[in-house]
Short mmCIF file of C-alpha atoms in Angstrom, two decimals:
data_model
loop_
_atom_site.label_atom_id
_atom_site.label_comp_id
_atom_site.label_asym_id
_atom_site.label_seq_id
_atom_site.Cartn_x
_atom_site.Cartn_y
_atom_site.Cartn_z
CA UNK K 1 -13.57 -2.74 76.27
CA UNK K 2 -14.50 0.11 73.73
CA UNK K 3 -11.52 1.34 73.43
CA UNK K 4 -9.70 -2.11 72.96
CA UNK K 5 -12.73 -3.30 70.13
CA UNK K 6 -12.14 -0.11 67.61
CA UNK K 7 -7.94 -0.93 68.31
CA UNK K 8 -8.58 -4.04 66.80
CA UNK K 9 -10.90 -2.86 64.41
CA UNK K 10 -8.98 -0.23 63.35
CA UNK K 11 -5.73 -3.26 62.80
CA UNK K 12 -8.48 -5.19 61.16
CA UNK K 13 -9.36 -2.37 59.04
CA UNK K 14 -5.68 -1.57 57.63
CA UNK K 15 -4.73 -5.15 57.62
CA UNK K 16 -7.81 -5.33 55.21
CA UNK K 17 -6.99 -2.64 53.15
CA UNK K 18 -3.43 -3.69 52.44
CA UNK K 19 -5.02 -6.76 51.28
CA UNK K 20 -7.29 -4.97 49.13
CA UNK K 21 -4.01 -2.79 47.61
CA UNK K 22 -2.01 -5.52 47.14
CA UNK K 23 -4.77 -7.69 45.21
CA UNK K 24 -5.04 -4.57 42.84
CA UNK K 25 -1.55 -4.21 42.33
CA UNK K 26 -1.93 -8.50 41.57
CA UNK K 27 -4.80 -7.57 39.10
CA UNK K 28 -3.06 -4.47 37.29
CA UNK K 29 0.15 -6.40 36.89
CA UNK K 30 -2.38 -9.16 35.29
CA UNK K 31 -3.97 -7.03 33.31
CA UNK K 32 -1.02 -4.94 32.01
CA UNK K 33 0.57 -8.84 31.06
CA UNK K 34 -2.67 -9.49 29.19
CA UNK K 35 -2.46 -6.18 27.23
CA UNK K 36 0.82 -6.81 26.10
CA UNK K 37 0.39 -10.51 25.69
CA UNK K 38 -2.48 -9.44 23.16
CA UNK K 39 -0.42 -6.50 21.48
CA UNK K 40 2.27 -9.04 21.02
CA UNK K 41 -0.02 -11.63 18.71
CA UNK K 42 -0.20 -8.26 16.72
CA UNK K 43 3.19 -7.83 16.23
CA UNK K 44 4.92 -9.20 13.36
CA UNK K 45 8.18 -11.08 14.05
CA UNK K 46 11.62 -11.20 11.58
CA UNK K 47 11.59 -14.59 10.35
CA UNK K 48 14.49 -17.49 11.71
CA UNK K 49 15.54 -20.13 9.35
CA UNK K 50 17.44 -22.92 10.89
CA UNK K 51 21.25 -23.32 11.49
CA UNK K 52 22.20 -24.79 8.65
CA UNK K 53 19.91 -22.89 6.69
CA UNK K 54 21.66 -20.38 7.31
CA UNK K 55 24.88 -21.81 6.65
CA UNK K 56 23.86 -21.79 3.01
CA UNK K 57 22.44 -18.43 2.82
CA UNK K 58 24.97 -16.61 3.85
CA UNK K 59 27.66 -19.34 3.52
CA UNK K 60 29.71 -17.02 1.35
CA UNK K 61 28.93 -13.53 2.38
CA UNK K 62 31.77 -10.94 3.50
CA UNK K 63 30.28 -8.51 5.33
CA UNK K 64 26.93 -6.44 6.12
CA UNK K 65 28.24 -3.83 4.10
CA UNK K 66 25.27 -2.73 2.45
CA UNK K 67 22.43 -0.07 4.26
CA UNK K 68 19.05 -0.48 3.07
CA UNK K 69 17.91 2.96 3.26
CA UNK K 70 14.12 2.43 1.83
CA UNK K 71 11.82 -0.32 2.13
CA UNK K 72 8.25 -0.36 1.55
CA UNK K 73 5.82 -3.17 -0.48
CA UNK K 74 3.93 -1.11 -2.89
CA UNK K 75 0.88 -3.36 -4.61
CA UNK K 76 2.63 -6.69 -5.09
CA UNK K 77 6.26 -5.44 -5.18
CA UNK K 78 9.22 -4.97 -2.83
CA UNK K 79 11.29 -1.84 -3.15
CA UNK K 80 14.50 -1.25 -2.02
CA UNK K 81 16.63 1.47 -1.89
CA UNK K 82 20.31 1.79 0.12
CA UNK K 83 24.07 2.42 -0.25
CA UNK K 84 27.42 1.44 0.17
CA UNK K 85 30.79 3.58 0.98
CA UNK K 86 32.68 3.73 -2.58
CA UNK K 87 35.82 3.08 -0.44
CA UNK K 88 35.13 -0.06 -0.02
CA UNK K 89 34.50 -1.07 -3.16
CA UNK K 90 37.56 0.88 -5.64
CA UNK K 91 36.88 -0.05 -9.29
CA UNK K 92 33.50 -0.51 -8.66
CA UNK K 93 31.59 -1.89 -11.55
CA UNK K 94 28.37 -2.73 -11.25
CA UNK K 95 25.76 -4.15 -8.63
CA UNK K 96 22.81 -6.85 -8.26
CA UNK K 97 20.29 -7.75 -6.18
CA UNK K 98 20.43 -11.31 -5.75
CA UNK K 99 17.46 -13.44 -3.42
CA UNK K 100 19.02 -16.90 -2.46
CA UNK K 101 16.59 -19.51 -1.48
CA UNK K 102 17.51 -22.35 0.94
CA UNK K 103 17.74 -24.73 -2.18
CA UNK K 104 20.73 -22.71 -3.20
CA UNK K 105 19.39 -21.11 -6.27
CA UNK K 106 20.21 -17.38 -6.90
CA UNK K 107 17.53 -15.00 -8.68
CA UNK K 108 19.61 -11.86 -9.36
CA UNK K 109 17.83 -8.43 -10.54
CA UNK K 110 20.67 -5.48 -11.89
CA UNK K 111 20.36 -2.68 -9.78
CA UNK K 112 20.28 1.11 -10.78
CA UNK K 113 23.60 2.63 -9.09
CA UNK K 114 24.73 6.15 -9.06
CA UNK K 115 27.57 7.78 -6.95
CA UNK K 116 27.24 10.49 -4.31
CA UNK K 117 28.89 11.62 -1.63
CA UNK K 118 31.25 9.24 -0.94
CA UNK K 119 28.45 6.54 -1.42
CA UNK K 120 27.53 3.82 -4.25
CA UNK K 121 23.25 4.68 -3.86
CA UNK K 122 21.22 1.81 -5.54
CA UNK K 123 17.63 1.03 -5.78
CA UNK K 124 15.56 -1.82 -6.61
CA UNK K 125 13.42 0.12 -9.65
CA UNK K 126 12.82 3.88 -10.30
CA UNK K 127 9.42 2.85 -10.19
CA UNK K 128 7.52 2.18 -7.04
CA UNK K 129 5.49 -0.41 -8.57
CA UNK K 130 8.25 -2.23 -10.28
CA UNK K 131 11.25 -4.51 -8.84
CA UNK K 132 10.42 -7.66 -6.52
CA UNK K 133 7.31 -9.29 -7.31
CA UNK K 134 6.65 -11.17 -4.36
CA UNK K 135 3.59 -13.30 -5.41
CA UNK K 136 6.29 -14.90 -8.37
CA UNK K 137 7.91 -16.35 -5.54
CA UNK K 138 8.75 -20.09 -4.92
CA UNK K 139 8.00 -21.08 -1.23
CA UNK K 140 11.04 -21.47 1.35
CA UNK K 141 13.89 -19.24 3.25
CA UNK K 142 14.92 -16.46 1.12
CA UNK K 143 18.18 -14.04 2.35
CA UNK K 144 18.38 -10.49 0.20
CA UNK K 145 21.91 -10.27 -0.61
CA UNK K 146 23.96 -8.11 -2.45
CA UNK K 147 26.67 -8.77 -5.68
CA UNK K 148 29.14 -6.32 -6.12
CA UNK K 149 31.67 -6.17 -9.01
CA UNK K 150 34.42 -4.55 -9.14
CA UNK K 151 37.75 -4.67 -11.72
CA UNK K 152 39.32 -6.66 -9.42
CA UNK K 153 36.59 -9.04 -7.44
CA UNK K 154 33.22 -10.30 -6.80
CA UNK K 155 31.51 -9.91 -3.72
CA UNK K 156 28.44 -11.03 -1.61
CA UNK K 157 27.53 -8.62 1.39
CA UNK K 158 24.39 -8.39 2.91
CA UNK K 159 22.59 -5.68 4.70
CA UNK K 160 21.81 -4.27 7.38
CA UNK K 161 19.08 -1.40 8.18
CA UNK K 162 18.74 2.79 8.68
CA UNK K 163 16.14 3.07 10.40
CA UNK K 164 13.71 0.26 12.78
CA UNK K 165 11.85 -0.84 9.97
CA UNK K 166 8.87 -3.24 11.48
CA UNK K 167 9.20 -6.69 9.99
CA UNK K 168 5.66 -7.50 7.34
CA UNK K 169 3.38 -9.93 6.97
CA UNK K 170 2.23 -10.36 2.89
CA UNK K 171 0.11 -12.06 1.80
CA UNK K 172 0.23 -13.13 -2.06
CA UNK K 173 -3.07 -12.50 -4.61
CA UNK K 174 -5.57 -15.71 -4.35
CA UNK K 175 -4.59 -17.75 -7.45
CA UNK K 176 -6.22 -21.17 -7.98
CA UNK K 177 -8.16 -20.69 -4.40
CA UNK K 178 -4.19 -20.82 -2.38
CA UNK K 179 -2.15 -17.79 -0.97
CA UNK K 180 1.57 -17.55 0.16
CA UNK K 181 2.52 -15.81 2.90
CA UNK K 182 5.20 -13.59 2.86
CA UNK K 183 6.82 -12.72 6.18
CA UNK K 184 10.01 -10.13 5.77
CA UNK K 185 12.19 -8.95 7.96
CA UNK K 186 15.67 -7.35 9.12
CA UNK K 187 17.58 -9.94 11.46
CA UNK K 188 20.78 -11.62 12.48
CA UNK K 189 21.90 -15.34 10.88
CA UNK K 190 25.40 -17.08 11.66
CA UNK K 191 27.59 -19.04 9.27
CA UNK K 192 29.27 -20.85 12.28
CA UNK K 193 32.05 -18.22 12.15
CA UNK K 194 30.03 -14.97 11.70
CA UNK K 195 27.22 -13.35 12.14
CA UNK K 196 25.38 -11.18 9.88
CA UNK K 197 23.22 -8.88 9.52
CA UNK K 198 20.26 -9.41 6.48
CA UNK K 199 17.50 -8.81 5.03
CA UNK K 200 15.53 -12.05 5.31
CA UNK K 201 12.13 -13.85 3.76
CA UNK K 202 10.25 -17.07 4.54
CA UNK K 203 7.50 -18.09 1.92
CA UNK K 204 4.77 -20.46 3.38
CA UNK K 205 1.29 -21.59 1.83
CA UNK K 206 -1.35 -20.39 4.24
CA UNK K 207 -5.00 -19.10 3.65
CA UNK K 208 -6.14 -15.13 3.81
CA UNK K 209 -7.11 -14.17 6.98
CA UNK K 210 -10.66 -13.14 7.39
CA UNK K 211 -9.63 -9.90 7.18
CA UNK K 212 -7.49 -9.57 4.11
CA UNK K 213 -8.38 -9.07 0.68
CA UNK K 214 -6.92 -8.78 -2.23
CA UNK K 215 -8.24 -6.41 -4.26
CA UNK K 216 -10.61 -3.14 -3.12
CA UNK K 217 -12.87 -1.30 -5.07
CA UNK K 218 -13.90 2.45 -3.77
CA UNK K 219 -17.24 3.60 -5.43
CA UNK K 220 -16.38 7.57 -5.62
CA UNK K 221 -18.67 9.54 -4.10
CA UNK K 222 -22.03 8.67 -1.75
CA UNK K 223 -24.71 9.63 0.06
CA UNK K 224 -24.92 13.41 0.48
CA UNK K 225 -22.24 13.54 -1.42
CA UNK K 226 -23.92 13.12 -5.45
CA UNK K 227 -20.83 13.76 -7.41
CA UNK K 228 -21.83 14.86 -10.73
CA UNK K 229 -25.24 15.41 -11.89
CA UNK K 230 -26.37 15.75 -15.47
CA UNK K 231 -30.00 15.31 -16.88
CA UNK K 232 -31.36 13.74 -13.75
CA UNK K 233 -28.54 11.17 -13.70
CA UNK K 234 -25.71 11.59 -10.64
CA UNK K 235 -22.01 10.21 -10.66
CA UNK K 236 -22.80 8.44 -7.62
CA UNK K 237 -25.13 6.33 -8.27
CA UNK K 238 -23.07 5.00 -11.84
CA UNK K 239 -19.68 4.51 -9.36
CA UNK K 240 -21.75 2.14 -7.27
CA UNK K 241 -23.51 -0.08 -9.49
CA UNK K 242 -20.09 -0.23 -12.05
CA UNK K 243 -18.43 -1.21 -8.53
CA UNK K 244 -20.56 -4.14 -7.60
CA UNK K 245 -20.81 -5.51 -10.80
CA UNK K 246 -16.91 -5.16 -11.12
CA UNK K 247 -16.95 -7.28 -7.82
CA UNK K 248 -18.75 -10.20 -9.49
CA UNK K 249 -16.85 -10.15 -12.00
CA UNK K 250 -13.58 -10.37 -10.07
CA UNK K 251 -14.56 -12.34 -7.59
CA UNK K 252 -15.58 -14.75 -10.77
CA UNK K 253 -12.08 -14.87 -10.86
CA UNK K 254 -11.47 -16.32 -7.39
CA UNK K 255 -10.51 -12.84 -6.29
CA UNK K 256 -11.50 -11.56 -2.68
CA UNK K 257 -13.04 -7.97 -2.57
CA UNK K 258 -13.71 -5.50 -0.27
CA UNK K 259 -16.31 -2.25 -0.71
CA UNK K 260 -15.29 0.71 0.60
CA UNK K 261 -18.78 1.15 0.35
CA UNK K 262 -22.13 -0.40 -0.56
CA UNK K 263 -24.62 2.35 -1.80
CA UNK K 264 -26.70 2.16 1.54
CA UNK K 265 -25.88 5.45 2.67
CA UNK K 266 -28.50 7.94 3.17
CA UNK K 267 -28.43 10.85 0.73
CA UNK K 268 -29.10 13.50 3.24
CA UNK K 269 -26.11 12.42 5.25
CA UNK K 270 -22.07 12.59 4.35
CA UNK K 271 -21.48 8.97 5.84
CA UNK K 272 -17.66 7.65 7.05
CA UNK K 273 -17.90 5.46 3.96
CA UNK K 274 -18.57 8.25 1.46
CA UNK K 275 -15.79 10.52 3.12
CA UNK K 276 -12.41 10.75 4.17
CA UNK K 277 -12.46 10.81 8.10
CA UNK K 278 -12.33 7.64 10.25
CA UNK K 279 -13.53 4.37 9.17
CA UNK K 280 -13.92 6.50 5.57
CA UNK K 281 -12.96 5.34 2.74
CA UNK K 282 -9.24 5.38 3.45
CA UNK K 283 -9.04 3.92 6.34
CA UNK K 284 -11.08 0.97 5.25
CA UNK K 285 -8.45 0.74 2.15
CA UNK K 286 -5.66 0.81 4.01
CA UNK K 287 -6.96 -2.22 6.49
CA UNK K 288 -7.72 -4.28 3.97
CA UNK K 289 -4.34 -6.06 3.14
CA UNK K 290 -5.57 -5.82 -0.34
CA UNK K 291 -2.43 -5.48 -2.67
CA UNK K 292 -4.88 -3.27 -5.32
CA UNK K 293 -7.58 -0.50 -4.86
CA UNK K 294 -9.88 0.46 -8.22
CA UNK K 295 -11.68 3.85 -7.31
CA UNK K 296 -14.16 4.14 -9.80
CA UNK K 297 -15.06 7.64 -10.86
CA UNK K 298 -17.48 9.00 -13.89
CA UNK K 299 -15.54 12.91 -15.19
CA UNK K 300 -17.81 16.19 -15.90
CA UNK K 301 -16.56 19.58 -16.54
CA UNK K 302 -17.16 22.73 -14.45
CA UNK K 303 -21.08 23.81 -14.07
CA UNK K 304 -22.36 19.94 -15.43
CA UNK K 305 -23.48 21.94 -18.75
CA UNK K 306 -23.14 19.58 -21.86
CA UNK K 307 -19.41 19.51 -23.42
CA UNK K 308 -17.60 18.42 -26.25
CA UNK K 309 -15.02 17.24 -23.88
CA UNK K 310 -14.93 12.99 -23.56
CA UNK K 311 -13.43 9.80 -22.83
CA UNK K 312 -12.09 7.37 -20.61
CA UNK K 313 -8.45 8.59 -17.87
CA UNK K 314 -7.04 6.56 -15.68
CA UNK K 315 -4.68 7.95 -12.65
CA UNK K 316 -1.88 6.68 -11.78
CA UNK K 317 0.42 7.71 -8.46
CA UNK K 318 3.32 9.40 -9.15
CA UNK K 319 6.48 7.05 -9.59
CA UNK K 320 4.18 4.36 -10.73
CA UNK K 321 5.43 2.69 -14.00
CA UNK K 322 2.29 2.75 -16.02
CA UNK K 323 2.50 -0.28 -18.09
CA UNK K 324 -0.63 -1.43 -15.97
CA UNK K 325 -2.53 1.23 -16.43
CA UNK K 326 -1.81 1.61 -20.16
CA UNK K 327 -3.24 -1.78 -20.77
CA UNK K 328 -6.16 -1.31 -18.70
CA UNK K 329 -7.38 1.74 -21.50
CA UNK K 330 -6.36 -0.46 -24.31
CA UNK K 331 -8.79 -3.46 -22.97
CA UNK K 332 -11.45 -1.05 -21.84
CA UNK K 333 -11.56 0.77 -24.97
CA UNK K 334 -11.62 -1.83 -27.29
CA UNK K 335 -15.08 -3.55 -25.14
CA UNK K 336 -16.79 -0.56 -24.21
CA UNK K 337 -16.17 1.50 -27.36
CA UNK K 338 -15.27 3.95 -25.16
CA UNK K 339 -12.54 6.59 -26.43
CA UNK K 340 -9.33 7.78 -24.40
CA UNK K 341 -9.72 11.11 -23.49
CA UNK K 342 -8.08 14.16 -25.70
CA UNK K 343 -6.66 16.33 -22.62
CA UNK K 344 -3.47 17.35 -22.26
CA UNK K 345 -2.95 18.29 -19.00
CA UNK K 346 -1.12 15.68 -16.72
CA UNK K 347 -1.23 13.41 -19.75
CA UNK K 348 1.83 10.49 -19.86
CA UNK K 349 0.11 8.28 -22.13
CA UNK K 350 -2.84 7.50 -24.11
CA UNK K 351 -5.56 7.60 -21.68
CA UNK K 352 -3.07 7.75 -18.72
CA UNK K 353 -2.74 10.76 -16.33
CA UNK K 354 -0.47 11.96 -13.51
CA UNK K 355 -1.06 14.06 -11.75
CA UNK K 356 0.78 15.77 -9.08
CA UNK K 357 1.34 18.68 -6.79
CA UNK K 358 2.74 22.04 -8.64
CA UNK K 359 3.30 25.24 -7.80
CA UNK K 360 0.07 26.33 -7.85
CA UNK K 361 -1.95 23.42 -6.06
CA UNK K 362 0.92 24.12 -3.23
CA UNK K 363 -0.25 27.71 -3.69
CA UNK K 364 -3.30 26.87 -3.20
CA UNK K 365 -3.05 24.74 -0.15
CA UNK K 366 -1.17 27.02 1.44
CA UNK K 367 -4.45 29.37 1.39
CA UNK K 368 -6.49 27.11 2.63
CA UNK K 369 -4.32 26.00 5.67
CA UNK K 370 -4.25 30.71 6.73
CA UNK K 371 -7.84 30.70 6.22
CA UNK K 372 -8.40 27.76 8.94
CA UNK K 373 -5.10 28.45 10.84
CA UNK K 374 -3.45 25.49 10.89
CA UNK K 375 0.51 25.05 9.35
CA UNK K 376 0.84 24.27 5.84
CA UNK K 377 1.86 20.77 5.04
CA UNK K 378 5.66 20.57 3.49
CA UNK K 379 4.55 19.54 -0.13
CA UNK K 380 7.63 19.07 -2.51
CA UNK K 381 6.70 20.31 -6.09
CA UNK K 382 5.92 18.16 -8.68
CA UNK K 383 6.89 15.11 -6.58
CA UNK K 384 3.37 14.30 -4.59
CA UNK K 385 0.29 13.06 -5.87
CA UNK K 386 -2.54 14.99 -6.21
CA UNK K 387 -5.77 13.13 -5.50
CA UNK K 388 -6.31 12.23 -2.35
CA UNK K 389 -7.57 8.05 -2.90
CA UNK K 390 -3.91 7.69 -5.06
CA UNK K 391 -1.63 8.88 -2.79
CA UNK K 392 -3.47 8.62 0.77
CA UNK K 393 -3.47 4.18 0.69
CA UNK K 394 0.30 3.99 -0.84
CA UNK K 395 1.86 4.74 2.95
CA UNK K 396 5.39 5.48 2.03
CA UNK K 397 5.66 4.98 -1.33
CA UNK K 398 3.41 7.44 -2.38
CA UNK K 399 4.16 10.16 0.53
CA UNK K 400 1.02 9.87 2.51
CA UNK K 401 0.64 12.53 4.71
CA UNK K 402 -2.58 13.71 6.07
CA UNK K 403 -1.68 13.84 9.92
CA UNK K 404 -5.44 15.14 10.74
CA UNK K 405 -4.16 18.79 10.93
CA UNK K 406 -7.04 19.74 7.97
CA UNK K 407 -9.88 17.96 10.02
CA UNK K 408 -12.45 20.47 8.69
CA UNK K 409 -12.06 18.85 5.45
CA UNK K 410 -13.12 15.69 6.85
CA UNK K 411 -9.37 14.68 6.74
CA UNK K 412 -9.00 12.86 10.36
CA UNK K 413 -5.18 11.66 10.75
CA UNK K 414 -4.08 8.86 8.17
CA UNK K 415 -2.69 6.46 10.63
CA UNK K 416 -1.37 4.47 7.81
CA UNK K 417 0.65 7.60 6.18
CA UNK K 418 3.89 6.30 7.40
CA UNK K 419 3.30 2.05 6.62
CA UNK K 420 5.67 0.05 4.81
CA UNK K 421 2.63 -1.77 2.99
CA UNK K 422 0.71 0.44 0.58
CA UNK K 423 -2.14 -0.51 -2.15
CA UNK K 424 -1.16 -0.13 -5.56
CA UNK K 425 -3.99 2.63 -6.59
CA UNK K 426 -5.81 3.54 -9.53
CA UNK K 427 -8.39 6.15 -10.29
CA UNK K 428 -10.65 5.40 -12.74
CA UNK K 429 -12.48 7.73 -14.93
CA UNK K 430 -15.27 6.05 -17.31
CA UNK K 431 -16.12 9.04 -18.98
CA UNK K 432 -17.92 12.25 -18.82
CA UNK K 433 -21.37 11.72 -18.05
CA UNK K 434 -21.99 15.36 -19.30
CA UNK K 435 -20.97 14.53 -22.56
CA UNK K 436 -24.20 13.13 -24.77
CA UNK K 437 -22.24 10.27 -26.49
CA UNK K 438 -20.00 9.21 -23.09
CA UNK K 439 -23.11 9.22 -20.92
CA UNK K 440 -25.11 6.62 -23.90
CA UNK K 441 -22.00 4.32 -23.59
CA UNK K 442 -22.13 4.61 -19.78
CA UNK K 443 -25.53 3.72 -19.29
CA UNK K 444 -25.78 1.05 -22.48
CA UNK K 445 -22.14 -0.28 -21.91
CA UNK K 446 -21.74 -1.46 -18.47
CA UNK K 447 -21.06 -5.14 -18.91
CA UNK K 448 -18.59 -4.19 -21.83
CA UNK K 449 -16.56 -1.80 -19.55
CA UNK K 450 -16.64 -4.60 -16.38
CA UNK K 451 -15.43 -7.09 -19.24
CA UNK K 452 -12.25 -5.09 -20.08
CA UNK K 453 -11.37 -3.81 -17.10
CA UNK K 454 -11.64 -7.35 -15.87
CA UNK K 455 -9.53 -8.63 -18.69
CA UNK K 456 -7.08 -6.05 -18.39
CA UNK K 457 -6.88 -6.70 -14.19
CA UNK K 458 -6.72 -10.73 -14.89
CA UNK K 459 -3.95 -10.12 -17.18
CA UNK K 460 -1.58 -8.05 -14.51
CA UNK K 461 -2.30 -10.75 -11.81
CA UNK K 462 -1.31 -13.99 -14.16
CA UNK K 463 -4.70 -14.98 -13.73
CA UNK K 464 -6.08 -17.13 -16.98
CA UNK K 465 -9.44 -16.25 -18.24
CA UNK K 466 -11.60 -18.03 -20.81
CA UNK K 467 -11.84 -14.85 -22.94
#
């Protein structure tokens, strides 16, 4: 009887526990469905117009002849770079850009072309923030084609892809309280006879997300970090009140902002916000979907001793065309009575600065990476930016690279280094609070300098002001 009772309980007992392995094989297949059911709402598809959409997009297109080598949205712009074998093309002239809509219409931009290797290269701009301005866009299905002229013929290709590059969401800068959406990406459309590949765009009215801006503003400096100090006053507390009221005022402007921080850190304490590592001030940047980032700073020489040396710098990234920049110092100047400043050094313009990586910043990083044993990043010379807010929330276009290697810096891993979507970044200098007559103006002139640099912002985004 014993012996016959544990038999069966012993059945009992396996039949049980194959029931129990088999419902959590049920539950992880569930679960691993769910996982990737949730990644996928994260992931951004190509977009599909319809058949005979596509008929007219590509309704007279040879060939996918052309390889876009380079794509990234930098601030509000698309930039492209890519080639084409000169073999194809003998007697080539010239070649354009052109974006076809599904109402037919061609918008064609001249592309800069030189020959290398066999290959006609081309690029959208030779600036980063220059080419494709994707918020002057008309809604509807957009194809990026190709026009190339030789002596002989004109030609339509499209084009076709290097590398996997992900396909984008963008969303336009708020303008009357409405938004476009911009979703680009590499696919495959048919004319009925062929298929091609493209480059393709759909343009759709839809409202920000709840979490995308359109416009940051990084207050340099915070908690135990002071910034400069100079006759009781400290850099850190002028970044933070300049960068709230510059929020009012743009968000007077139907603007949405984002803080990279708010001024309740604790002195005593270096805080995420006020610092580089995660959820710091570059990783909130970079989440944003903002298309611009204002990082407001307040200059003092060496030792905080008073100096003759004055006046207002902006920053630019390297590539940048600085057209935006140069009329920000114009407007600011003429409200705040502020003065551009008289260095030289990294000086393109009046007021305007870029700066970059030479020999011996490389030198000098270099150092640092022996002292704390870690490999040297590979900087090219006179090719990177140099400050860290610039070049660390452009992704591609500005050759992020901070892979968390120099974590004793506070540097954690950019994990937006390598992104196709980068803010269009300036660093903003407001004058040296060292400096007797810069330091009046800062403290008298606040509204002034929010009034310019508001001007001078509204202007660049097409956005009409009363002033």
């Amino acid at each position: 009887m014993k012996q016959g009772f544990f038999k069966k309980l012993k059945s009992n007992r396996l039949q049980l526990l194959a029931v129990i392995v088999a419902a959590l094989l049920i539950l992880d297949t569930l679960t691993l469905a769910l996982i990737y059911a949730f990644k996928s709402k994260d992931k951004v598809s190509a977009p599909k117009a319809d058949t005979e959409v596509q008929k007219i997009l590509l309704g007279d297109v040879e060939a996918s002849d052309a390889v876009i080598t380079r794509f990234y949205i930098y601030g509000s712009h698309l930039h492209l770079e890519g080639e084409v074998d000169e073999a194809l093309y003998p007697g080539f002239v010239r070649m354009g850009l052109v974006l076809r809509n599904s109402s037919e219409k061609d918008t064609e931009i001249v592309l800069e072309c030189t020959r290398e290797g066999g290959k006609i290269r081309f690029q959208s701009s030779r600036y980063i923030n220059s080419g494709i301005c994707l918020d002057e866009l008309a809604q509807g299905d957009y194809c990026v084609l190709f026009r190339i002229v030789t002596d002989s013929k004109k030609v339509f290709v499209s084009a076709k892809e290097e590398s996997d590059y992900p396909a984008v969401n963008y969303y336009t800068v708020t303008k009357n309280g409405r938004n476009n959406l911009v979703n680009i990406g590499f696919t495959r459309y048919s004319t009925g006879k062929k298929t091609l590949n493209c480059l393709a765009m759909r343009i759709e009215e839809a409202a920000l997300p709840d979490d995308v801006y359109d416009v940051v503003i990084d207050a340099g400096h915070g908690g135990a970090d002071s910034g400069a100090v100079y006759k009781g006053y400290r850099e850190c507390d002028f970044t933070i009140e300049y960068a709230k009221a510059l929020k009012k005022s743009l968000e007077g402007l139907g603007l949405k902002v984002k803080m990279t921080r708010n001024g309740d850190e604790k002195p005593d304490k270096m805080t995420s916000a006020a610092s580089y590592c995660k959820d710091g001030r570059v990783e909130r940047a970079n989440l944003s979907g903002a298309k611009y980032c204002f990082c407001v700073h307040f200059n003092a020489t060496a030792g905080s001793k008073t100096t003759s040396a004055h006046g207002l710098q902006i920053y630019c990234a390297y590539g940048d065309d600085t057209a935006f920049a140069d009329s920000m110092v114009k407007s600011i100047t003429q409200s705040a009575s502020i003065q551009p400043s008289a260095q030289e050094f990294c000086r393109v313009g009046t007021g305007v600065y870029i700066r970059t990586f030479g020999k011996t910043e490389i030198a000098r990083s270099k150092e640092i990476a022996k002292k704390y044993g870690y490999e040297p990043y590979n900087i090219p010379v006179d090719r990177i930016t140099y400050y860290f807010m610039l070049r660390e929330t452009g992704g591609v276009a500005t050759g992020a690279y901070i892979d968390g290697r120099s974590a004793e810096f506070n540097h954690d891993e950019n994990e937006s280094r390598n992104s196709v979507t980068g803010l269009e970044t300036y660093l903003l200098e407001l004058g040296y609070i060292n400096n007797d007559g810069d330091l009046a103006l800062i403290i008298n002139n606040r509204d002034a300098y929010i009034k310019g640099l508001t001007q001078a912002i509204a202007k660049e985004l097409g956005i009409k002001t009363d002033a």
